[in-house]
Amino acid sequence: ISFIECVKSIVIPDGFSPNGDHINPVFDILYLDELYPNFKLSVYNRYGNILYEGDKDSPKWDGTWKNNNTVLPVGVYFYILEFNDGKTEPIQGRVYLSR
């Protein structure tokens, strides 16, 4: 049995905390790279400004605004996850950034 056969779905955390303790320092969606290697993840603030865009080859989102490396404040951020596999609909959700 391969790893992909054992893992049937991704696991999306509802929060993460890039506070220097090395526990949950990035928004890491478990098994995403393996199950949906063509994914695209976009993260937005409450005003609809895009803060992060990433794929399998990008660093995971660490709570900074990638345009200027601004450390973002504690709060709720919104994401759109596109699977780009030709059959799975994109999903939207929210994640809590704690410090």
Tab-separated table of N, CA, C and O in Angstrom:
chain	number	residue	atom	x	y	z
A	1	ILE	N	0.861	-1.181	0.000
A	1	ILE	CA	0.000	0.000	0.000
A	1	ILE	C	0.898	1.232	0.000
A	1	ILE	O	1.773	1.371	0.841
A	2	SER	N	0.635	2.137	-0.928
A	2	SER	CA	1.422	3.359	-0.999
A	2	SER	C	0.901	4.391	0.003
A	2	SER	O	-0.206	4.273	0.533
A	3	PHE	N	1.708	5.415	0.222
A	3	PHE	CA	1.319	6.507	1.117
A	3	PHE	C	0.030	7.156	0.635
A	3	PHE	O	-0.874	7.425	1.432
A	4	ILE	N	-0.074	7.415	-0.671
A	4	ILE	CA	-1.261	8.066	-1.226
A	4	ILE	C	-2.502	7.220	-0.991
A	4	ILE	O	-3.573	7.737	-0.721
A	5	GLU	N	-2.384	5.908	-1.067
A	5	GLU	CA	-3.534	5.030	-0.823
A	5	GLU	C	-3.969	5.067	0.638
A	5	GLU	O	-5.140	4.928	0.950
A	6	CYS	N	-3.025	5.269	1.541
A	6	CYS	CA	-3.345	5.316	2.973
A	6	CYS	C	-4.003	6.634	3.364
A	6	CYS	O	-4.889	6.670	4.198
A	7	VAL	N	-3.542	7.726	2.773
A	7	VAL	CA	-4.059	9.048	3.098
A	7	VAL	C	-5.113	9.411	2.069
A	7	VAL	O	-4.833	9.491	0.882
A	8	LYS	N	-6.327	9.619	2.519
A	8	LYS	CA	-7.437	9.885	1.598
A	8	LYS	C	-7.810	11.355	1.497
A	8	LYS	O	-8.468	11.754	0.561
A	9	SER	N	-7.423	12.164	2.485
A	9	SER	CA	-7.827	13.567	2.441
A	9	SER	C	-6.790	14.455	3.121
A	9	SER	O	-5.978	13.994	3.911
A	10	ILE	N	-6.872	15.726	2.782
A	10	ILE	CA	-5.999	16.719	3.391
A	10	ILE	C	-6.528	17.083	4.780
A	10	ILE	O	-7.689	16.833	5.088
A	11	VAL	N	-5.666	17.681	5.584
A	11	VAL	CA	-6.043	18.147	6.923
A	11	VAL	C	-5.691	19.626	6.988
A	11	VAL	O	-4.519	20.000	6.911
A	12	ILE	N	-6.723	20.468	7.110
A	12	ILE	CA	-6.525	21.914	7.135
A	12	ILE	C	-6.635	22.412	8.571
A	12	ILE	O	-7.685	22.292	9.190
A	13	PRO	N	-5.545	22.980	9.106
A	13	PRO	CA	-5.623	23.501	10.475
A	13	PRO	C	-6.476	24.770	10.524
A	13	PRO	O	-6.603	25.484	9.526
A	14	ASP	N	-7.053	25.048	11.684
A	14	ASP	CA	-7.856	26.262	11.817
A	14	ASP	C	-7.038	27.422	12.375
A	14	ASP	O	-7.548	28.518	12.533
A	15	GLY	N	-5.758	27.159	12.662
A	15	GLY	CA	-4.896	28.221	13.146
A	15	GLY	C	-3.439	27.809	13.138
A	15	GLY	O	-3.115	26.635	12.971
A	16	PHE	N	-2.571	28.813	13.308
A	16	PHE	CA	-1.138	28.562	13.451
A	16	PHE	C	-0.536	29.742	14.197
A	16	PHE	O	-1.191	30.774	14.378
A	17	SER	N	0.696	29.562	14.690
A	17	SER	CA	1.269	30.588	15.565
A	17	SER	C	2.766	30.771	15.310
A	17	SER	O	3.591	30.146	15.951
A	18	PRO	N	3.108	31.662	14.383
A	18	PRO	CA	4.516	31.953	14.125
A	18	PRO	C	5.102	32.898	15.179
A	18	PRO	O	5.317	34.077	14.938
A	19	ASN	N	5.314	32.365	16.376
A	19	ASN	CA	5.733	33.210	17.495
A	19	ASN	C	7.139	32.902	17.993
A	19	ASN	O	7.521	33.336	19.074
A	20	GLY	N	7.887	32.108	17.236
A	20	GLY	CA	9.259	31.826	17.624
A	20	GLY	C	9.460	30.567	18.439
A	20	GLY	O	10.595	30.208	18.724
A	21	ASP	N	8.383	29.867	18.824
A	21	ASP	CA	8.554	28.651	19.627
A	21	ASP	C	8.712	27.388	18.770
A	21	ASP	O	8.850	26.294	19.286
A	22	HIS	N	8.677	27.541	17.457
A	22	HIS	CA	8.848	26.445	16.495
A	22	HIS	C	7.731	25.412	16.546
A	22	HIS	O	7.886	24.303	16.047
A	23	ILE	N	6.601	25.759	17.138
A	23	ILE	CA	5.414	24.888	17.147
A	23	ILE	C	4.360	25.558	16.273
A	23	ILE	O	3.952	26.684	16.560
A	24	ASN	N	3.948	24.886	15.205
A	24	ASN	CA	2.971	25.423	14.243
A	24	ASN	C	3.364	26.802	13.712
A	24	ASN	O	2.560	27.731	13.737
A	25	PRO	N	4.590	26.952	13.187
A	25	PRO	CA	5.038	28.274	12.736
A	25	PRO	C	4.515	28.693	11.368
A	25	PRO	O	4.655	29.855	10.993
A	26	VAL	N	3.925	27.751	10.621
A	26	VAL	CA	3.412	28.063	9.286
A	26	VAL	C	2.035	27.438	9.105
A	26	VAL	O	1.656	26.503	9.808
A	27	PHE	N	1.302	27.969	8.140
A	27	PHE	CA	-0.006	27.417	7.767
A	27	PHE	C	0.274	26.222	6.863
A	27	PHE	O	0.522	26.366	5.671
A	28	ASP	N	0.271	25.043	7.450
A	28	ASP	CA	0.659	23.816	6.756
A	28	ASP	C	-0.552	22.908	6.615
A	28	ASP	O	-1.053	22.370	7.604
A	29	ILE	N	-1.020	22.755	5.383
A	29	ILE	CA	-2.144	21.869	5.099
A	29	ILE	C	-1.572	20.473	4.858
A	29	ILE	O	-0.876	20.244	3.856
A	30	LEU	N	-1.824	19.584	5.794
A	30	LEU	CA	-1.233	18.252	5.741
A	30	LEU	C	-1.692	17.461	4.525
A	30	LEU	O	-2.877	17.464	4.187
A	31	TYR	N	-0.737	16.803	3.890
A	31	TYR	CA	-0.939	15.914	2.744
A	31	TYR	C	-1.331	16.633	1.461
A	31	TYR	O	-1.598	15.986	0.461
A	32	LEU	N	-1.338	17.958	1.467
A	32	LEU	CA	-1.741	18.706	0.281
A	32	LEU	C	-0.773	18.476	-0.878
A	32	LEU	O	-1.198	18.203	-2.003
A	33	ASP	N	0.520	18.578	-0.605
A	33	ASP	CA	1.521	18.405	-1.661
A	33	ASP	C	1.425	17.026	-2.314
A	33	ASP	O	1.572	16.888	-3.523
A	34	GLU	N	1.186	16.005	-1.507
A	34	GLU	CA	1.145	14.636	-2.015
A	34	GLU	C	-0.140	14.345	-2.790
A	34	GLU	O	-0.102	13.695	-3.835
A	35	LEU	N	-1.268	14.809	-2.276
A	35	LEU	CA	-2.552	14.472	-2.898
A	35	LEU	C	-2.926	15.392	-4.055
A	35	LEU	O	-3.601	14.965	-4.992
A	36	TYR	N	-2.521	16.649	-3.991
A	36	TYR	CA	-2.875	17.628	-5.014
A	36	TYR	C	-1.642	18.455	-5.388
A	36	TYR	O	-1.545	19.634	-5.039
A	37	PRO	N	-0.688	17.868	-6.084
A	37	PRO	CA	0.579	18.561	-6.359
A	37	PRO	C	0.452	19.814	-7.219
A	37	PRO	O	1.369	20.629	-7.239
A	38	ASN	N	-0.685	20.013	-7.871
A	38	ASN	CA	-0.869	21.199	-8.709
A	38	ASN	C	-1.677	22.295	-8.017
A	38	ASN	O	-2.159	23.216	-8.674
A	39	PHE	N	-1.817	22.212	-6.697
A	39	PHE	CA	-2.651	23.163	-5.966
A	39	PHE	C	-2.106	24.590	-6.041
A	39	PHE	O	-0.928	24.826	-6.317
A	40	LYS	N	-3.003	25.530	-5.751
A	40	LYS	CA	-2.632	26.937	-5.555
A	40	LYS	C	-3.375	27.420	-4.314
A	40	LYS	O	-4.588	27.251	-4.213
A	41	LEU	N	-2.661	28.005	-3.389
A	41	LEU	CA	-3.247	28.550	-2.164
A	41	LEU	C	-3.084	30.060	-2.179
A	41	LEU	O	-1.986	30.575	-2.391
A	42	SER	N	-4.201	30.762	-1.954
A	42	SER	CA	-4.196	32.225	-1.867
A	42	SER	C	-4.765	32.624	-0.514
A	42	SER	O	-5.786	32.085	-0.089
A	43	VAL	N	-4.101	33.562	0.159
A	43	VAL	CA	-4.538	34.029	1.477
A	43	VAL	C	-4.821	35.525	1.391
A	43	VAL	O	-4.045	36.282	0.805
A	44	TYR	N	-5.939	35.935	2.010
A	44	TYR	CA	-6.415	37.320	1.945
A	44	TYR	C	-6.679	37.855	3.353
A	44	TYR	O	-6.986	37.094	4.272
A	45	ASN	N	-6.640	39.176	3.479
A	45	ASN	CA	-7.090	39.796	4.723
A	45	ASN	C	-8.586	40.115	4.610
A	45	ASN	O	-9.212	39.837	3.582
A	46	ARG	N	-9.132	40.708	5.629
A	46	ARG	CA	-10.584	40.970	5.654
A	46	ARG	C	-11.026	41.999	4.629
A	46	ARG	O	-12.204	42.147	4.356
A	47	TYR	N	-10.071	42.735	4.063
A	47	TYR	CA	-10.398	43.730	3.043
A	47	TYR	C	-10.284	43.171	1.634
A	47	TYR	O	-10.490	43.890	0.663
A	48	GLY	N	-9.906	41.905	1.535
A	48	GLY	CA	-9.769	41.280	0.226
A	48	GLY	C	-8.409	41.462	-0.420
A	48	GLY	O	-8.216	41.085	-1.572
A	49	ASN	N	-7.463	42.025	0.312
A	49	ASN	CA	-6.100	42.169	-0.215
A	49	ASN	C	-5.393	40.819	-0.171
A	49	ASN	O	-5.415	40.139	0.855
A	50	ILE	N	-4.751	40.455	-1.265
A	50	ILE	CA	-4.036	39.186	-1.290
A	50	ILE	C	-2.705	39.344	-0.568
A	50	ILE	O	-1.953	40.276	-0.820
A	51	LEU	N	-2.461	38.450	0.382
A	51	LEU	CA	-1.265	38.513	1.214
A	51	LEU	C	-0.247	37.454	0.849
A	51	LEU	O	0.943	37.608	1.119
A	52	TYR	N	-0.726	36.353	0.269
A	52	TYR	CA	0.150	35.222	-0.034
A	52	TYR	C	-0.444	34.424	-1.179
A	52	TYR	O	-1.658	34.230	-1.237
A	53	GLU	N	0.401	33.973	-2.076
A	53	GLU	CA	0.023	32.989	-3.086
A	53	GLU	C	1.130	31.958	-3.126
A	53	GLU	O	2.308	32.320	-3.165
A	54	GLY	N	0.747	30.701	-3.085
A	54	GLY	CA	1.769	29.669	-3.086
A	54	GLY	C	1.306	28.392	-3.738
A	54	GLY	O	0.119	28.175	-3.958
A	55	ASP	N	2.292	27.558	-4.033
A	55	ASP	CA	2.027	26.236	-4.592
A	55	ASP	C	3.011	25.254	-3.966
A	55	ASP	O	3.674	25.581	-2.976
A	56	LYS	N	3.122	24.078	-4.559
A	56	LYS	CA	3.967	23.021	-4.009
A	56	LYS	C	5.427	23.464	-3.842
A	56	LYS	O	6.105	23.026	-2.927
A	57	ASP	N	5.879	24.337	-4.706
A	57	ASP	CA	7.278	24.760	-4.685
A	57	ASP	C	7.536	26.016	-3.855
A	57	ASP	O	8.674	26.469	-3.771
A	58	SER	N	6.495	26.559	-3.254
A	58	SER	CA	6.624	27.791	-2.461
A	58	SER	C	6.818	27.455	-0.988
A	58	SER	O	6.323	26.438	-0.513
A	59	PRO	N	7.474	28.360	-0.246
A	59	PRO	CA	7.483	28.192	1.213
A	59	PRO	C	6.052	28.311	1.740
A	59	PRO	O	5.235	29.036	1.164
A	60	LYS	N	5.744	27.618	2.803
A	60	LYS	CA	4.422	27.717	3.430
A	60	LYS	C	4.227	29.135	3.972
A	60	LYS	O	5.185	29.827	4.305
A	61	TRP	N	2.956	29.544	4.091
A	61	TRP	CA	2.668	30.886	4.596
A	61	TRP	C	3.052	30.982	6.063
A	61	TRP	O	2.616	30.185	6.895
A	62	ASP	N	3.853	31.989	6.402
A	62	ASP	CA	4.364	32.159	7.762
A	62	ASP	C	3.779	33.360	8.493
A	62	ASP	O	4.309	33.806	9.499
A	63	GLY	N	2.676	33.904	7.968
A	63	GLY	CA	2.040	35.032	8.643
A	63	GLY	C	2.620	36.373	8.268
A	63	GLY	O	2.410	37.356	8.978
A	64	THR	N	3.351	36.426	7.157
A	64	THR	CA	3.866	37.705	6.675
A	64	THR	C	3.225	38.026	5.334
A	64	THR	O	2.757	37.146	4.620
A	65	TRP	N	3.220	39.292	5.020
A	65	TRP	CA	2.722	39.758	3.733
A	65	TRP	C	3.888	39.666	2.769
A	65	TRP	O	4.902	40.338	2.927
A	66	LYS	N	3.772	38.809	1.779
A	66	LYS	CA	4.897	38.504	0.901
A	66	LYS	C	5.367	39.692	0.073
A	66	LYS	O	6.518	39.732	-0.334
A	67	ASN	N	4.504	40.694	-0.175
A	67	ASN	CA	4.921	41.851	-0.976
A	67	ASN	C	6.053	42.631	-0.320
A	67	ASN	O	6.924	43.154	-0.997
A	68	ASN	N	6.000	42.736	1.003
A	68	ASN	CA	6.997	43.565	1.683
A	68	ASN	C	7.484	42.964	3.003
A	68	ASN	O	8.087	43.656	3.806
A	69	ASN	N	7.227	41.674	3.214
A	69	ASN	CA	7.651	40.961	4.428
A	69	ASN	C	7.121	41.575	5.718
A	69	ASN	O	7.720	41.425	6.775
A	70	THR	N	5.993	42.269	5.651
A	70	THR	CA	5.360	42.822	6.841
A	70	THR	C	4.826	41.690	7.706
A	70	THR	O	4.142	40.789	7.212
A	71	VAL	N	5.139	41.720	8.991
A	71	VAL	CA	4.592	40.752	9.933
A	71	VAL	C	3.141	41.144	10.192
A	71	VAL	O	2.867	42.266	10.624
A	72	LEU	N	2.232	40.231	9.894
A	72	LEU	CA	0.804	40.535	10.007
A	72	LEU	C	0.316	40.369	11.436
A	72	LEU	O	0.826	39.531	12.194
A	73	PRO	N	-0.692	41.141	11.822
A	73	PRO	CA	-1.203	41.062	13.192
A	73	PRO	C	-2.049	39.823	13.427
A	73	PRO	O	-2.523	39.171	12.494
A	74	VAL	N	-2.235	39.520	14.695
A	74	VAL	CA	-3.137	38.449	15.117
A	74	VAL	C	-4.501	38.706	14.501
A	74	VAL	O	-4.957	39.852	14.423
A	75	GLY	N	-5.153	37.653	14.055
A	75	GLY	CA	-6.491	37.817	13.505
A	75	GLY	C	-6.882	36.660	12.605
A	75	GLY	O	-6.160	35.677	12.473
A	76	VAL	N	-8.030	36.815	11.994
A	76	VAL	CA	-8.567	35.811	11.079
A	76	VAL	C	-8.236	36.229	9.658
A	76	VAL	O	-8.439	37.383	9.276
A	77	TYR	N	-7.737	35.280	8.892
A	77	TYR	CA	-7.417	35.490	7.490
A	77	TYR	C	-8.181	34.457	6.669
A	77	TYR	O	-8.601	33.423	7.195
A	78	PHE	N	-8.356	34.754	5.423
A	78	PHE	CA	-9.199	33.921	4.563
A	78	PHE	C	-8.366	33.321	3.445
A	78	PHE	O	-7.435	33.961	2.958
A	79	TYR	N	-8.708	32.103	3.054
A	79	TYR	CA	-7.953	31.457	1.992
A	79	TYR	C	-8.883	30.852	0.949
A	79	TYR	O	-10.039	30.548	1.218
A	80	ILE	N	-8.322	30.709	-0.243
A	80	ILE	CA	-8.953	29.943	-1.315
A	80	ILE	C	-7.925	28.911	-1.735
A	80	ILE	O	-6.771	29.246	-2.035
A	81	LEU	N	-8.337	27.662	-1.721
A	81	LEU	CA	-7.476	26.557	-2.103
A	81	LEU	C	-8.007	25.956	-3.398
A	81	LEU	O	-9.111	25.430	-3.425
A	82	GLU	N	-7.222	26.110	-4.461
A	82	GLU	CA	-7.575	25.538	-5.760
A	82	GLU	C	-6.745	24.276	-5.952
A	82	GLU	O	-5.525	24.301	-5.801
A	83	PHE	N	-7.414	23.179	-6.281
A	83	PHE	CA	-6.735	21.892	-6.394
A	83	PHE	C	-6.138	21.661	-7.780
A	83	PHE	O	-5.167	20.917	-7.924
A	84	ASN	N	-6.732	22.252	-8.802
A	84	ASN	CA	-6.222	22.175	-10.175
A	84	ASN	C	-5.982	20.742	-10.650
A	84	ASN	O	-4.986	20.455	-11.309
A	85	ASP	N	-6.926	19.860	-10.283
A	85	ASP	CA	-6.819	18.462	-10.731
A	85	ASP	C	-7.895	18.099	-11.750
A	85	ASP	O	-8.018	16.939	-12.148
A	86	GLY	N	-8.704	19.096	-12.144
A	86	GLY	CA	-9.732	18.849	-13.145
A	86	GLY	C	-11.024	18.279	-12.611
A	86	GLY	O	-11.975	18.094	-13.362
A	87	LYS	N	-11.103	18.014	-11.299
A	87	LYS	CA	-12.338	17.448	-10.756
A	87	LYS	C	-12.733	17.981	-9.383
A	87	LYS	O	-13.903	17.989	-9.051
A	88	THR	N	-11.786	18.449	-8.587
A	88	THR	CA	-12.093	18.908	-7.237
A	88	THR	C	-12.346	20.409	-7.239
A	88	THR	O	-11.511	21.178	-7.714
A	89	GLU	N	-13.512	20.801	-6.717
A	89	GLU	CA	-13.867	22.219	-6.647
A	89	GLU	C	-12.980	22.939	-5.624
A	89	GLU	O	-12.633	22.365	-4.591
A	90	PRO	N	-12.638	24.196	-5.887
A	90	PRO	CA	-11.870	24.980	-4.907
A	90	PRO	C	-12.650	25.099	-3.598
A	90	PRO	O	-13.883	25.024	-3.584
A	91	ILE	N	-11.936	25.264	-2.517
A	91	ILE	CA	-12.592	25.487	-1.230
A	91	ILE	C	-12.107	26.801	-0.635
A	91	ILE	O	-10.991	27.249	-0.908
A	92	GLN	N	-12.987	27.414	0.134
A	92	GLN	CA	-12.676	28.649	0.832
A	92	GLN	C	-12.770	28.375	2.330
A	92	GLN	O	-13.575	27.560	2.763
A	93	GLY	N	-11.966	29.078	3.081
A	93	GLY	CA	-12.017	28.907	4.527
A	93	GLY	C	-11.324	30.045	5.215
A	93	GLY	O	-10.932	31.037	4.607
A	94	ARG	N	-11.161	29.890	6.517
A	94	ARG	CA	-10.490	30.912	7.305
A	94	ARG	C	-9.504	30.239	8.251
A	94	ARG	O	-9.667	29.082	8.635
A	95	VAL	N	-8.489	30.986	8.602
A	95	VAL	CA	-7.453	30.488	9.501
A	95	VAL	C	-7.117	31.604	10.486
A	95	VAL	O	-7.088	32.774	10.133
A	96	TYR	N	-6.890	31.215	11.736
A	96	TYR	CA	-6.555	32.169	12.796
A	96	TYR	C	-5.045	32.248	12.942
A	96	TYR	O	-4.386	31.233	13.165
A	97	LEU	N	-4.525	33.446	12.830
A	97	LEU	CA	-3.106	33.706	13.028
A	97	LEU	C	-2.912	34.214	14.452
A	97	LEU	O	-3.442	35.254	14.816
A	98	SER	N	-2.187	33.456	15.245
A	98	SER	CA	-1.894	33.820	16.630
A	98	SER	C	-0.415	34.142	16.734
A	98	SER	O	0.381	33.702	15.927
A	99	ARG	N	-0.048	34.909	17.729
A	99	ARG	CA	1.386	35.218	17.929
A	99	ARG	C	1.779	34.915	19.350
A	99	ARG	O	1.027	34.835	20.238
